[in-house]
mmCIF file of C-alpha atoms and ligand atoms in Angstrom:
data_model
loop_
_atom_site.group_PDB
_atom_site.id
_atom_site.type_symbol
_atom_site.label_atom_id
_atom_site.label_comp_id
_atom_site.label_asym_id
_atom_site.label_seq_id
_atom_site.Cartn_x
_atom_site.Cartn_y
_atom_site.Cartn_z
ATOM 1 C CA MET F 1 3.964 -21.959 1.930
ATOM 2 C CA LEU F 2 1.999 -23.522 -0.312
ATOM 3 C CA LEU F 3 4.093 -24.783 -3.048
ATOM 4 C CA MET F 4 0.573 -24.970 -5.101
ATOM 5 C CA ASP F 5 -1.332 -21.857 -4.098
ATOM 6 C CA ASN F 6 -2.537 -20.033 -6.778
ATOM 7 C CA ILE F 7 -2.433 -16.105 -6.717
ATOM 8 C CA LEU F 8 -4.378 -13.207 -8.168
ATOM 9 C CA ILE F 9 -2.718 -9.242 -7.639
ATOM 10 C CA ILE F 10 -5.350 -7.102 -8.366
ATOM 11 C CA GLY F 11 -3.369 -3.816 -8.943
ATOM 12 C CA ALA F 12 -0.353 -5.376 -10.398
ATOM 13 C CA ALA F 13 0.495 -2.335 -12.017
ATOM 14 C CA GLY F 14 0.353 -0.071 -9.250
ATOM 15 C CA GLN F 15 3.382 1.388 -6.886
ATOM 16 C CA ILE F 16 2.657 -1.744 -5.132
ATOM 17 C CA GLY F 17 1.334 -4.588 -7.322
ATOM 18 C CA SER F 18 4.562 -3.634 -9.675
ATOM 19 C CA GLU F 19 7.061 -4.964 -6.897
ATOM 20 C CA LEU F 20 5.253 -7.114 -5.132
ATOM 21 C CA THR F 21 4.312 -10.064 -8.303
ATOM 22 C CA LEU F 22 7.664 -9.829 -8.969
ATOM 23 C CA ALA F 23 9.018 -11.140 -4.922
ATOM 24 C CA LEU F 24 5.266 -13.052 -5.185
ATOM 25 C CA ARG F 25 7.071 -14.642 -8.652
ATOM 26 C CA LYS F 26 9.979 -15.073 -6.734
ATOM 27 C CA ILE F 27 9.095 -17.186 -4.134
ATOM 28 C CA TYR F 28 5.531 -19.313 -5.595
ATOM 29 C CA GLY F 29 7.495 -19.613 -9.086
ATOM 30 C CA ALA F 30 6.173 -16.959 -12.449
ATOM 31 C CA GLU F 31 3.403 -18.609 -13.797
ATOM 32 C CA HIS F 32 1.848 -18.750 -9.816
ATOM 33 C CA VAL F 33 0.520 -15.610 -10.185
ATOM 34 C CA PHE F 34 -1.518 -13.815 -12.344
ATOM 35 C CA ALA F 35 -0.878 -9.802 -12.725
ATOM 36 C CA THR F 36 -3.602 -8.355 -13.347
ATOM 37 C CA ASP F 37 -5.303 -4.924 -14.082
ATOM 38 C CA LEU F 38 -7.627 -2.822 -15.281
ATOM 39 C CA LYS F 39 -4.059 -1.283 -17.062
ATOM 40 C CA GLN F 40 -0.977 -2.478 -18.833
ATOM 41 C CA ALA F 41 1.773 -2.683 -16.476
ATOM 42 C CA ALA F 42 5.708 -2.677 -17.046
ATOM 43 C CA PRO F 43 6.859 -4.890 -19.031
ATOM 44 C CA ASP F 44 9.068 -6.966 -16.388
ATOM 45 C CA ILE F 45 5.173 -7.722 -15.080
ATOM 46 C CA MET F 46 3.344 -8.188 -18.298
ATOM 47 C CA ASP F 47 6.286 -10.592 -20.116
ATOM 48 C CA GLY F 48 7.579 -12.153 -16.854
ATOM 49 C CA GLY F 49 4.314 -14.377 -15.928
ATOM 50 C CA PRO F 50 0.563 -14.532 -16.681
ATOM 51 C CA PHE F 51 -0.870 -10.851 -17.372
ATOM 52 C CA GLN F 52 -3.869 -10.305 -18.089
ATOM 53 C CA ILE F 53 -6.514 -6.382 -17.842
ATOM 54 C CA LEU F 54 -8.914 -7.223 -15.640
ATOM 55 C CA ASP F 55 -11.438 -5.001 -14.190
ATOM 56 C CA VAL F 56 -12.254 -6.181 -10.183
ATOM 57 C CA MET F 57 -15.569 -4.244 -10.270
ATOM 58 C CA ASP F 58 -16.645 -6.781 -12.821
ATOM 59 C CA ASP F 59 -17.701 -9.929 -10.378
ATOM 60 C CA LYS F 60 -18.522 -12.349 -13.111
ATOM 61 C CA ARG F 61 -15.097 -11.683 -15.421
ATOM 62 C CA LEU F 62 -13.534 -12.495 -11.745
ATOM 63 C CA ILE F 63 -15.646 -14.828 -10.429
ATOM 64 C CA HIS F 64 -14.154 -16.828 -14.114
ATOM 65 C CA PHE F 65 -10.985 -15.899 -13.799
ATOM 66 C CA VAL F 66 -10.835 -16.949 -9.832
ATOM 67 C CA ILE F 67 -11.742 -20.994 -11.001
ATOM 68 C CA ARG F 68 -10.624 -21.589 -14.458
ATOM 69 C CA HIS F 69 -7.287 -20.487 -12.850
ATOM 70 C CA LYS F 70 -7.372 -22.538 -9.876
ATOM 71 C CA ILE F 71 -6.811 -18.922 -7.818
ATOM 72 C CA THR F 72 -5.817 -20.598 -3.881
ATOM 73 C CA GLN F 73 -4.601 -16.482 -2.484
ATOM 74 C CA ILE F 74 -5.537 -13.063 -3.791
ATOM 75 C CA TYR F 75 -3.594 -9.412 -2.770
ATOM 76 C CA HIS F 76 -6.656 -7.273 -3.462
ATOM 77 C CA LEU F 77 -4.405 -3.476 -4.447
ATOM 78 C CA ALA F 78 -6.850 -1.876 -6.244
ATOM 79 C CA ALA F 79 -8.516 1.576 -4.920
ATOM 80 C CA VAL F 80 -8.285 5.013 -5.498
ATOM 81 C CA LEU F 81 -5.996 7.330 -2.824
ATOM 82 C CA SER F 82 -6.513 9.478 -0.355
ATOM 83 C CA GLY F 83 -5.550 12.748 -2.499
ATOM 84 C CA ASN F 84 -6.836 11.687 -5.765
ATOM 85 C CA ALA F 85 -10.552 10.014 -3.756
ATOM 86 C CA GLU F 86 -11.243 13.813 -2.828
ATOM 87 C CA LYS F 87 -11.286 15.226 -5.877
ATOM 88 C CA ILE F 88 -14.034 12.876 -6.575
ATOM 89 C CA PRO F 89 -15.524 11.448 -4.105
ATOM 90 C CA ILE F 90 -18.626 9.902 -4.061
ATOM 91 C CA GLN F 91 -17.018 7.362 -7.645
ATOM 92 C CA ALA F 92 -14.070 6.864 -5.296
ATOM 93 C CA TRP F 93 -16.097 5.415 -2.162
ATOM 94 C CA HIS F 94 -17.578 3.023 -4.904
ATOM 95 C CA ILE F 95 -14.621 1.871 -6.091
ATOM 96 C CA ASN F 96 -13.062 1.412 -2.537
ATOM 97 C CA MET F 97 -15.953 -0.470 -1.279
ATOM 98 C CA ASP F 98 -17.178 -2.337 -4.086
ATOM 99 C CA SER F 99 -14.184 -3.289 -5.766
ATOM 100 C CA LEU F 100 -13.467 -4.843 -1.603
ATOM 101 C CA MET F 101 -17.855 -7.200 -1.276
ATOM 102 C CA ASN F 102 -16.823 -8.623 -5.032
ATOM 103 C CA ILE F 103 -13.201 -10.098 -3.135
ATOM 104 C CA LEU F 104 -15.066 -10.885 0.134
ATOM 105 C CA ASP F 105 -17.846 -12.850 -1.629
ATOM 106 C CA LEU F 106 -16.080 -14.341 -3.744
ATOM 107 C CA ALA F 107 -13.452 -15.399 -0.810
ATOM 108 C CA LYS F 108 -16.684 -16.693 0.688
ATOM 109 C CA GLU F 109 -18.345 -18.458 -1.728
ATOM 110 C CA VAL F 110 -14.587 -19.695 -3.725
ATOM 111 C CA GLU F 111 -13.572 -22.716 -1.080
ATOM 112 C CA ASP F 112 -10.184 -22.836 -3.490
ATOM 113 C CA ILE F 113 -9.772 -19.383 -1.764
ATOM 114 C CA LYS F 114 -7.417 -19.857 0.721
ATOM 115 C CA LYS F 115 -6.179 -16.473 2.161
ATOM 116 C CA VAL F 116 -6.586 -12.947 0.986
ATOM 117 C CA PHE F 117 -5.218 -9.869 1.528
ATOM 118 C CA TRP F 118 -6.596 -6.145 1.371
ATOM 119 C CA PRO F 119 -3.902 -3.606 2.797
ATOM 120 C CA SER F 120 -5.597 -1.260 5.329
ATOM 121 C CA SER F 121 -4.195 2.652 5.557
ATOM 122 C CA VAL F 122 -2.763 5.254 8.252
ATOM 123 C CA ALA F 123 -5.496 7.153 6.875
ATOM 124 C CA VAL F 124 -8.251 5.223 9.097
ATOM 125 C CA PHE F 125 -6.683 7.401 12.182
ATOM 126 C CA GLY F 126 -8.435 11.126 12.154
ATOM 127 C CA PRO F 127 -7.652 14.328 14.451
ATOM 128 C CA THR F 128 -8.911 12.836 17.440
ATOM 129 C CA THR F 129 -6.669 9.763 17.339
ATOM 130 C CA PRO F 130 -3.059 9.868 19.437
ATOM 131 C CA HIS F 131 -1.258 11.845 17.044
ATOM 132 C CA ASP F 132 2.222 9.997 17.951
ATOM 133 C CA SER F 133 2.253 6.205 18.076
ATOM 134 C CA ALA F 134 -1.248 5.762 17.020
ATOM 135 C CA PRO F 135 -2.409 2.545 19.438
ATOM 136 C CA GLN F 136 -4.150 -0.670 17.208
ATOM 137 C CA LEU F 137 -7.844 -0.302 19.027
ATOM 138 C CA THR F 138 -7.804 3.813 19.649
ATOM 139 C CA ILE F 139 -10.597 6.473 18.165
ATOM 140 C CA MET F 140 -10.624 6.935 14.854
ATOM 141 C CA GLU F 141 -12.641 9.090 13.496
ATOM 142 C CA PRO F 142 -11.333 9.895 8.969
ATOM 143 C CA ARG F 143 -12.010 13.115 7.979
ATOM 144 C CA THR F 144 -11.476 10.994 4.308
ATOM 145 C CA VAL F 145 -13.563 9.662 2.006
ATOM 146 C CA TYR F 146 -10.142 7.184 0.748
ATOM 147 C CA GLY F 147 -10.087 6.929 5.050
ATOM 148 C CA ILE F 148 -13.785 6.723 6.036
ATOM 149 C CA SER F 149 -13.920 3.958 2.683
ATOM 150 C CA LYS F 150 -10.820 1.908 4.455
ATOM 151 C CA GLN F 151 -12.611 1.994 7.714
ATOM 152 C CA ALA F 152 -15.118 0.206 6.597
ATOM 153 C CA GLY F 153 -13.478 -2.048 4.577
ATOM 154 C CA GLU F 154 -11.778 -2.690 8.009
ATOM 155 C CA ARG F 155 -14.731 -3.132 9.972
ATOM 156 C CA TRP F 156 -15.811 -5.906 7.095
ATOM 157 C CA VAL F 157 -12.759 -8.009 6.839
ATOM 158 C CA GLU F 158 -13.452 -8.664 10.705
ATOM 159 C CA TYR F 159 -17.327 -9.428 10.531
ATOM 160 C CA TYR F 160 -16.109 -11.723 6.815
ATOM 161 C CA ASN F 161 -13.818 -13.540 9.026
ATOM 162 C CA ARG F 162 -15.463 -14.309 11.531
ATOM 163 C CA ARG F 163 -18.564 -14.992 10.447
ATOM 164 C CA TYR F 164 -17.377 -16.219 7.563
ATOM 165 C CA LYS F 165 -14.114 -18.532 9.123
ATOM 166 C CA LEU F 166 -12.330 -16.454 6.033
ATOM 167 C CA ASP F 167 -8.111 -15.964 6.256
ATOM 168 C CA ILE F 168 -8.796 -11.793 5.626
ATOM 169 C CA ARG F 169 -5.571 -10.106 6.167
ATOM 170 C CA SER F 170 -4.836 -7.317 6.122
ATOM 171 C CA ILE F 171 -1.899 -4.170 7.045
ATOM 172 C CA ARG F 172 -2.385 -0.885 7.580
ATOM 173 C CA TYR F 173 0.690 0.748 5.311
ATOM 174 C CA PRO F 174 1.732 4.125 6.472
ATOM 175 C CA GLY F 175 2.924 6.500 3.028
ATOM 176 C CA LEU F 176 5.117 4.039 0.761
ATOM 177 C CA ILE F 177 8.644 5.037 -0.901
ATOM 178 C CA SER F 178 9.617 4.052 -3.326
ATOM 179 C CA TYR F 179 11.540 4.127 -7.044
ATOM 180 C CA LYS F 180 10.628 1.395 -10.006
ATOM 181 C CA THR F 181 6.301 3.149 -10.220
ATOM 182 C CA GLU F 182 5.423 6.555 -9.761
ATOM 183 C CA PRO F 183 2.751 6.756 -6.136
ATOM 184 C CA GLY F 184 -1.229 6.675 -7.275
ATOM 185 C CA GLY F 185 -2.337 10.059 -6.122
ATOM 186 C CA GLY F 186 -2.417 10.167 -2.431
ATOM 187 C CA THR F 187 -0.438 12.521 0.090
ATOM 188 C CA THR F 188 2.301 10.700 0.999
ATOM 189 C CA ASP F 189 3.417 10.627 -2.893
ATOM 190 C CA TYR F 190 5.255 13.535 -2.594
ATOM 191 C CA ALA F 191 7.993 11.773 0.125
ATOM 192 C CA VAL F 192 8.767 10.200 -3.792
ATOM 193 C CA GLU F 193 8.354 13.398 -6.281
ATOM 194 C CA ILE F 194 11.406 15.233 -4.225
ATOM 195 C CA PHE F 195 13.839 12.236 -5.748
ATOM 196 C CA TYR F 196 12.779 12.627 -8.585
ATOM 197 C CA ASP F 197 12.906 16.779 -9.363
ATOM 198 C CA ALA F 198 15.819 16.241 -6.845
ATOM 199 C CA VAL F 199 17.409 14.682 -9.078
ATOM 200 C CA LYS F 200 16.353 15.885 -12.553
ATOM 201 C CA HIS F 201 16.337 19.847 -11.461
ATOM 202 C CA GLY F 202 18.107 20.163 -7.864
ATOM 203 C CA CYS F 203 15.002 21.731 -6.252
ATOM 204 C CA TYR F 204 11.479 20.525 -5.209
ATOM 205 C CA ASN F 205 8.201 23.058 -4.889
ATOM 206 C CA CYS F 206 7.156 20.607 -1.553
ATOM 207 C CA PHE F 207 2.659 20.686 -1.251
ATOM 208 C CA LEU F 208 3.265 20.046 2.425
ATOM 209 C CA SER F 209 4.452 22.112 5.080
ATOM 210 C CA GLU F 210 7.997 22.020 6.202
ATOM 211 C CA ASP F 211 6.463 20.349 9.649
ATOM 212 C CA THR F 212 4.498 17.583 8.374
ATOM 213 C CA ALA F 213 5.401 14.785 10.067
ATOM 214 C CA LEU F 214 4.158 11.080 8.732
ATOM 215 C CA PRO F 215 4.310 7.578 8.786
ATOM 216 C CA MET F 216 6.103 6.275 6.330
ATOM 217 C CA LEU F 217 7.491 2.771 5.142
ATOM 218 C CA PHE F 218 10.242 2.094 2.484
ATOM 219 C CA MET F 219 9.179 -0.458 -0.172
ATOM 220 C CA PRO F 220 10.685 -3.412 0.381
ATOM 221 C CA ASP F 221 10.582 -2.972 4.098
ATOM 222 C CA ALA F 222 6.258 -2.970 2.948
ATOM 223 C CA ILE F 223 7.318 -5.794 0.513
ATOM 224 C CA LYS F 224 8.859 -7.692 3.032
ATOM 225 C CA SER F 225 5.825 -7.223 6.021
ATOM 226 C CA THR F 226 3.124 -8.188 3.541
ATOM 227 C CA ILE F 227 4.848 -11.848 2.716
ATOM 228 C CA ASP F 228 5.344 -12.346 6.339
ATOM 229 C CA LEU F 229 1.823 -10.938 7.459
ATOM 230 C CA MET F 230 0.632 -13.247 4.932
ATOM 231 C CA GLU F 231 3.071 -16.058 5.742
ATOM 232 C CA ALA F 232 2.599 -16.433 9.067
ATOM 233 C CA GLU F 233 0.038 -18.570 11.033
ATOM 234 C CA ALA F 234 -3.166 -18.288 11.426
ATOM 235 C CA ALA F 235 -3.270 -19.073 14.720
ATOM 236 C CA ASN F 236 -1.012 -15.854 16.210
ATOM 237 C CA LEU F 237 -2.824 -13.336 14.683
ATOM 238 C CA SER F 238 -5.287 -11.680 16.835
ATOM 239 C CA VAL F 239 -6.129 -8.749 14.422
ATOM 240 C CA LYS F 240 -8.816 -9.898 12.343
ATOM 241 C CA SER F 241 -9.400 -6.501 11.121
ATOM 242 C CA SER F 242 -5.627 -4.622 10.212
ATOM 243 C CA TYR F 243 -2.682 -4.490 11.880
ATOM 244 C CA ASN F 244 -0.430 -1.735 12.050
ATOM 245 C CA ILE F 245 2.179 -1.226 11.004
ATOM 246 C CA GLY F 246 5.234 1.570 12.093
ATOM 247 C CA GLY F 247 8.739 2.383 9.885
ATOM 248 C CA MET F 248 9.299 5.324 9.608
ATOM 249 C CA SER F 249 8.774 8.906 10.685
ATOM 250 C CA PHE F 250 9.998 12.068 9.121
ATOM 251 C CA THR F 251 8.697 16.148 7.998
ATOM 252 C CA PRO F 252 9.552 17.220 5.049
ATOM 253 C CA LYS F 253 12.124 19.267 5.906
ATOM 254 C CA GLN F 254 14.179 17.111 7.779
ATOM 255 C CA LEU F 255 13.608 14.278 4.215
ATOM 256 C CA SER F 256 15.298 17.419 2.521
ATOM 257 C CA GLU F 257 18.220 17.923 4.342
ATOM 258 C CA GLU F 258 18.433 14.025 3.974
ATOM 259 C CA ILE F 259 18.785 14.817 0.385
ATOM 260 C CA LYS F 260 20.711 18.130 0.358
ATOM 261 C CA LYS F 261 24.026 15.299 1.689
ATOM 262 C CA HIS F 262 23.886 13.607 -1.710
ATOM 263 C CA ILE F 263 23.314 16.777 -3.001
ATOM 264 C CA PRO F 264 24.338 19.951 -1.674
ATOM 265 C CA ASP F 265 22.717 22.340 -3.552
ATOM 266 C CA PHE F 266 19.510 20.678 -3.696
ATOM 267 C CA ASN F 267 17.332 23.661 -2.945
ATOM 268 C CA ILE F 268 12.636 22.978 -1.452
ATOM 269 C CA SER F 269 10.007 25.503 -1.153
ATOM 270 C CA TYR F 270 6.927 24.885 0.722
ATOM 271 C CA LYS F 271 3.430 25.203 -0.985
ATOM 272 C CA PRO F 272 0.970 23.829 1.100
ATOM 273 C CA ASP F 273 -2.062 22.400 -1.339
ATOM 274 C CA PHE F 274 -5.237 20.731 -0.205
ATOM 275 C CA ARG F 275 -3.564 18.124 1.123
ATOM 276 C CA GLN F 276 -1.812 20.268 4.246
ATOM 277 C CA ALA F 277 -5.450 19.423 5.389
ATOM 278 C CA ILE F 278 -5.601 15.071 4.981
ATOM 279 C CA ALA F 279 -1.921 15.013 6.588
ATOM 280 C CA ASN F 280 -2.818 17.205 9.452
ATOM 281 C CA SER F 281 -5.444 14.902 10.584
ATOM 282 C CA TRP F 282 -2.771 11.971 9.896
ATOM 283 C CA PRO F 283 -0.641 10.411 13.057
ATOM 284 C CA CYS F 284 2.427 10.674 12.614
ATOM 285 C CA ARG F 285 3.933 7.695 13.572
ATOM 286 C CA LEU F 286 1.723 4.455 14.879
ATOM 287 C CA ASP F 287 2.374 1.914 17.496
ATOM 288 C CA ASP F 288 3.169 -1.199 16.369
ATOM 289 C CA SER F 289 3.893 -3.691 18.653
ATOM 290 C CA ILE F 290 0.796 -5.835 18.625
ATOM 291 C CA ALA F 291 2.414 -6.705 14.930
ATOM 292 C CA LYS F 292 6.158 -6.985 16.040
ATOM 293 C CA ASN F 293 4.353 -9.281 18.951
ATOM 294 C CA ASP F 294 1.846 -11.872 16.363
ATOM 295 C CA TRP F 295 4.367 -12.391 13.697
ATOM 296 C CA ASP F 296 8.131 -10.437 13.864
ATOM 297 C CA CYS F 297 7.637 -7.470 12.124
ATOM 298 C CA SER F 298 10.226 -5.542 11.761
ATOM 299 C CA PHE F 299 12.290 -3.551 9.479
ATOM 300 C CA THR F 300 15.010 -2.892 7.725
ATOM 301 C CA TYR F 301 15.957 0.724 6.834
ATOM 302 C CA ASN F 302 15.225 4.616 7.863
ATOM 303 C CA LEU F 303 15.597 7.502 6.632
ATOM 304 C CA GLU F 304 19.674 8.001 6.066
ATOM 305 C CA SER F 305 19.308 3.848 4.713
ATOM 306 C CA MET F 306 16.216 4.752 2.440
ATOM 307 C CA THR F 307 17.095 8.500 1.173
ATOM 308 C CA GLU F 308 20.679 6.912 -0.099
ATOM 309 C CA ILE F 309 19.153 3.983 -1.684
ATOM 310 C CA MET F 310 16.213 5.853 -3.590
ATOM 311 C CA ILE F 311 18.828 9.211 -4.855
ATOM 312 C CA GLN F 312 21.071 6.048 -6.413
ATOM 313 C CA GLU F 313 18.152 4.653 -8.210
ATOM 314 C CA VAL F 314 16.536 6.955 -9.103
ATOM 315 C CA GLN F 315 19.640 8.896 -11.145
ATOM 316 C CA LYS F 316 19.838 5.338 -12.335
ATOM 317 C CA LYS F 317 16.906 6.033 -14.247
ATOM 318 C CA PHE F 318 17.232 8.758 -15.569
ATOM 319 C CA GLY F 319 21.187 8.538 -16.258
ATOM 320 C CA THR F 320 22.725 10.737 -14.573
ATOM 321 C CA THR F 321 24.625 10.180 -10.834
ATOM 322 C CA LYS F 322 25.559 14.166 -9.991
ATOM 323 C CA LEU F 323 23.536 16.928 -10.692
HETATM 324 P P1 NAD Y 1 -1.708 2.987 -7.458
HETATM 325 O O1 NAD Y 1 -2.944 3.423 -7.438
HETATM 326 O O2 NAD Y 1 -0.786 2.428 -7.288
HETATM 327 O O3 NAD Y 1 -1.774 1.338 -8.425
HETATM 328 C C1 NAD Y 1 -3.811 0.894 -7.788
HETATM 329 C C2 NAD Y 1 -3.724 -0.249 -9.075
HETATM 330 O O4 NAD Y 1 -5.480 -0.137 -9.237
HETATM 331 C C3 NAD Y 1 -3.264 0.662 -10.412
HETATM 332 O O5 NAD Y 1 -2.487 0.121 -11.318
HETATM 333 C C4 NAD Y 1 -4.004 0.666 -11.274
HETATM 334 O O6 NAD Y 1 -4.346 1.348 -13.094
HETATM 335 C C5 NAD Y 1 -5.281 0.065 -10.202
HETATM 336 N N1 NAD Y 1 -6.488 -0.395 -10.591
HETATM 337 C C6 NAD Y 1 -7.696 1.429 -9.915
HETATM 338 N N2 NAD Y 1 -9.453 0.530 -10.383
HETATM 339 C C7 NAD Y 1 -9.049 -0.847 -10.882
HETATM 340 C C8 NAD Y 1 -10.056 -1.876 -11.479
HETATM 341 N N3 NAD Y 1 -11.241 -1.720 -11.056
HETATM 342 N N4 NAD Y 1 -9.882 -3.121 -11.606
HETATM 343 C C9 NAD Y 1 -8.411 -3.583 -11.455
HETATM 344 N N5 NAD Y 1 -7.148 -2.699 -11.649
HETATM 345 C C10 NAD Y 1 -7.333 -1.190 -11.182
HETATM 346 O O7 NAD Y 1 -2.180 2.081 -5.536
HETATM 347 P P2 NAD Y 1 -0.905 1.599 -4.544
HETATM 348 O O8 NAD Y 1 -0.637 2.839 -4.021
HETATM 349 O O9 NAD Y 1 -0.512 0.240 -5.488
HETATM 350 O O10 NAD Y 1 -1.666 1.253 -3.568
HETATM 351 C C11 NAD Y 1 -1.726 -0.329 -3.951
HETATM 352 C C12 NAD Y 1 -3.181 -0.121 -2.618
HETATM 353 O O11 NAD Y 1 -2.473 0.429 -1.040
HETATM 354 C C13 NAD Y 1 -4.546 -0.113 -2.352
HETATM 355 O O12 NAD Y 1 -5.025 -0.127 -1.199
HETATM 356 C C14 NAD Y 1 -3.931 1.979 -1.063
HETATM 357 O O13 NAD Y 1 -4.991 2.420 -1.040
HETATM 358 C C15 NAD Y 1 -2.903 0.665 -0.810
HETATM 359 N N6 NAD Y 1 -2.156 1.980 0.416
HETATM 360 C C16 NAD Y 1 -1.018 2.241 -0.188
HETATM 361 C C17 NAD Y 1 -0.232 3.435 0.902
HETATM 362 C C18 NAD Y 1 1.156 3.674 -0.136
HETATM 363 O O14 NAD Y 1 1.339 4.663 -0.035
HETATM 364 N N7 NAD Y 1 0.877 3.573 -1.393
HETATM 365 C C19 NAD Y 1 -0.100 3.027 1.677
HETATM 366 C C20 NAD Y 1 -1.557 2.770 2.443
HETATM 367 C C21 NAD Y 1 -2.279 1.882 1.473
HETATM 368 N N1 LIG Y 2 -0.349 7.102 1.091
HETATM 369 C C1 LIG Y 2 -1.710 6.690 0.980
HETATM 370 C C2 LIG Y 2 -1.969 7.560 0.840
HETATM 371 O O1 LIG Y 2 -1.722 9.592 1.205
HETATM 372 C C3 LIG Y 2 -1.550 6.555 2.542
HETATM 373 O O2 LIG Y 2 -2.852 5.624 2.430
HETATM 374 O O3 LIG Y 2 -2.778 8.053 0.372
#
């Protein structure tokens, strides 16, 4: 780790950014981690270190900001996620791609920028990908505009890494589960919403069918993996596009059964909507053997331990310990 690093986080008010900012401020010092977003963030992000409203699409302000604050690392987290992107496909394509190209060009132009992190997603895969343990290298025919933008993004990341000898690192996150900030419009959001509705109402109407298995990861493991990848020796990183990472795989029914161990009267119903087709097109688990080999990617939480913490934390948020 370079102690003199100055880090820019774009999308710091979001589900991942709101936790990653705090984790990076602990490591690098609050004054070295510049949180930015289009909207206001939680008070601990805005008051606990530098925060500024910044639009990643505004390349002129972006370069000015990067030079002025002597930024050496960028985490680019702004995107339109899978469910929301299907409602505004062309706009989502422009936001996801143009923002990435702005960051890649910035990394090429500004010599001080040593490393960039940009997340890809399980959404790069499609129905022709092996459904279980999708390999790192395999058939990828995404059916969603979000998945197409992530797949194209991966190709551009690899291109800039190889052609311009940059150091841009990436993870294909599975669905992320967390309690600090609510998710931003993805297909895996049910696995967060379910906890809020279980605690507040004792029931949940799920937008996916009971047997839809998807890859998932608890936020503390996602944050740790992200930082571990960014701190890994560059020479060990064989994947120049984006790494598969694993975690857990479960269905809404399995998650509801786990919740019932804590809230016995919890009741789940199912009303699949347009997101069912998206979920059906994604693998249920990713093979992360290359990430394990290259940078010791590892996880702490499983379905049981994640559920226990989610229920405790959501109960604390709403001031209730039991229904
Ligand atoms: P999110 O929607 O919760 O947060 C994204 C943030 O970006 C929001 O706070 C939004 O205001 C901000 N933003 C949007 N447009 C912007 C712009 N033009 N300029 C600056 N900020 C802007 O998303 P997230 O869940 O935190 O995801 C972060 C990244 O991780 C995305 O690239 C997403 O595709 C990827 N990812 C997330 C998941 C997941 O389950 N959360 C899974 C796979 C990949
Ligand atoms: N959680 C994300 C989504 O559902 C996966 O990238 O869009």
